[in-house]
Tab-separated table of C-alpha atoms in Angstrom:
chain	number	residue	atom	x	y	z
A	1	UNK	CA	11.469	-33.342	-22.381
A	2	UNK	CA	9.213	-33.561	-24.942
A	3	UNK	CA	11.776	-34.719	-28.319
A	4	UNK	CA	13.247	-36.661	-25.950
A	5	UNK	CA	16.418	-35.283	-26.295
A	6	UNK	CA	19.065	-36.508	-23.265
A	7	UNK	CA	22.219	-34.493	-21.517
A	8	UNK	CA	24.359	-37.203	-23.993
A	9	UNK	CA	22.480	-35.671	-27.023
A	10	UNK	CA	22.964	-32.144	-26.050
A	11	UNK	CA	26.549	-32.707	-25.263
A	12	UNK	CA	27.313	-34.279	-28.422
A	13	UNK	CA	25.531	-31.324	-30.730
A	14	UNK	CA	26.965	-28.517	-28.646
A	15	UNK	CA	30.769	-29.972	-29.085
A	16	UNK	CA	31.232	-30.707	-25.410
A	17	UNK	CA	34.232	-33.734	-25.430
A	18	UNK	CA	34.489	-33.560	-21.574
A	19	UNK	CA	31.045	-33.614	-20.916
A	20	UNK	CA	29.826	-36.480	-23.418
A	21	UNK	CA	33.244	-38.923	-22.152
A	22	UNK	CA	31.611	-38.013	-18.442
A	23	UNK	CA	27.943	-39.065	-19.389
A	24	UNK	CA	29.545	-42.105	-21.244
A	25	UNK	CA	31.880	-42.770	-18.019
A	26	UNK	CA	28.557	-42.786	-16.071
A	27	UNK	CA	26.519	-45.151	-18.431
A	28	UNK	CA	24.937	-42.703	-20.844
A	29	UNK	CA	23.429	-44.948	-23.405
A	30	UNK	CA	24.971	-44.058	-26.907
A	31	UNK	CA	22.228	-45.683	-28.751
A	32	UNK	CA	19.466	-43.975	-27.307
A	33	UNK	CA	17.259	-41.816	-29.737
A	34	UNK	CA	15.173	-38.558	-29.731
A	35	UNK	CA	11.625	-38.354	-31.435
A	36	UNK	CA	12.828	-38.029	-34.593
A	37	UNK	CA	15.061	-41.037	-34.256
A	38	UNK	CA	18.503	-39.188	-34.207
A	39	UNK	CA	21.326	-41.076	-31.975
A	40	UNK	CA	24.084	-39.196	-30.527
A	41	UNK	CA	26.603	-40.549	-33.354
A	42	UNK	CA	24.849	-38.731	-36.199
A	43	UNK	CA	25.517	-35.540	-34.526
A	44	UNK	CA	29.016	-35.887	-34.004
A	45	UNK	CA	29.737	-37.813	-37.667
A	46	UNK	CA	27.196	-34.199	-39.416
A	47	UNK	CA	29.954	-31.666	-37.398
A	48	UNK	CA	32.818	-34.221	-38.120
A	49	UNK	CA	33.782	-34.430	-34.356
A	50	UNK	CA	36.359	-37.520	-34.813
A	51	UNK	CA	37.136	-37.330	-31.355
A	52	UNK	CA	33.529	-38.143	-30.010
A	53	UNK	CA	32.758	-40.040	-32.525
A	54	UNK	CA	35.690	-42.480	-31.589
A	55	UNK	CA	34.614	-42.179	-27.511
A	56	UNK	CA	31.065	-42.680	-28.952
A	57	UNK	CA	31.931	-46.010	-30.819
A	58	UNK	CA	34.447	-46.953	-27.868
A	59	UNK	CA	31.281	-46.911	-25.791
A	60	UNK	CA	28.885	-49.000	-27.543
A	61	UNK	CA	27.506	-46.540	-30.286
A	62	UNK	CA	26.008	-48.155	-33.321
A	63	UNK	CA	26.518	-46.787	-36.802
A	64	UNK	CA	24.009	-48.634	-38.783
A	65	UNK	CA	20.885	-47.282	-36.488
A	66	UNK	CA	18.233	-45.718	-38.803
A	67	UNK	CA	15.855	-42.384	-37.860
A	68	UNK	CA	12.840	-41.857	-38.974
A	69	UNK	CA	13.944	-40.432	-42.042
A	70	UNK	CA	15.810	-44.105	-42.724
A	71	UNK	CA	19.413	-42.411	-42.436
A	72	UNK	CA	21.897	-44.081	-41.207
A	73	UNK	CA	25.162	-42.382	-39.138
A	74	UNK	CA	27.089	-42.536	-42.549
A	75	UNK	CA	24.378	-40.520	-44.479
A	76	UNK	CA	25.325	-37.327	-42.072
A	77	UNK	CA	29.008	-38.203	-43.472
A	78	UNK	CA	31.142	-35.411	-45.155
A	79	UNK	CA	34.137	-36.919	-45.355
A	80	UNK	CA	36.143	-39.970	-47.001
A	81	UNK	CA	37.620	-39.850	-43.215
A	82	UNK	CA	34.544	-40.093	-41.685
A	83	UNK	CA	32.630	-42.264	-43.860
A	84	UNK	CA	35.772	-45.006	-43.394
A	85	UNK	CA	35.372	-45.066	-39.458
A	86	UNK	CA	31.705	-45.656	-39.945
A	87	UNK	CA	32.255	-48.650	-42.829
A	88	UNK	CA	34.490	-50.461	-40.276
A	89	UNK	CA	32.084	-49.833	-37.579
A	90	UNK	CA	28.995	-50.731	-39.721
A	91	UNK	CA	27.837	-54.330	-39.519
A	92	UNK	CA	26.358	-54.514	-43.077
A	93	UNK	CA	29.726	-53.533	-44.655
């Protein structure tokens, strides 16, 4: 596909839990990016989707991954919640 968006990508934007925790069962790579840079984890942390973003991190997901725009996973943040996951998750914190 040409922005090089994956199933694991899709899964995570449209809200699907079961579906992304089957692609991560089966080796999806959570740190894999589309054209513009975006991993899976930014999705999930912008629609404040604890739940995947926990299965996310639980499978490998790194917060501190930059797109092309330089954001980071806690720049989608809206939440005090949400932006404390990613600080313990983030290795520059």
């Amino acid at each position: 596909d040409l922005t090089k968006t994956n199933p694991l990508h899709l899964a995570v934007r449209f809200g699907h839990a079961g579906a992304s925790e089957l692609l991560l069962k089966g080796k999806a790579n959570p740190n894999s990016s589309d054209e513009q840079g975006h991993v899976a984890i930014n999705d999930a942390v912008a629609k404040d989707r604890f739940d995947l973003v926990t299965k996310l991190l639980e499978h490998g997901a790194l917060v501190n991954v930059r797109n092309m725009a330089g954001l980071e996973a806690i720049s989608f943040s809206r939440t005090p919640q949400m932006q404390s996951i990613i600080m313990k998750h983030d290795v520059n914190f």
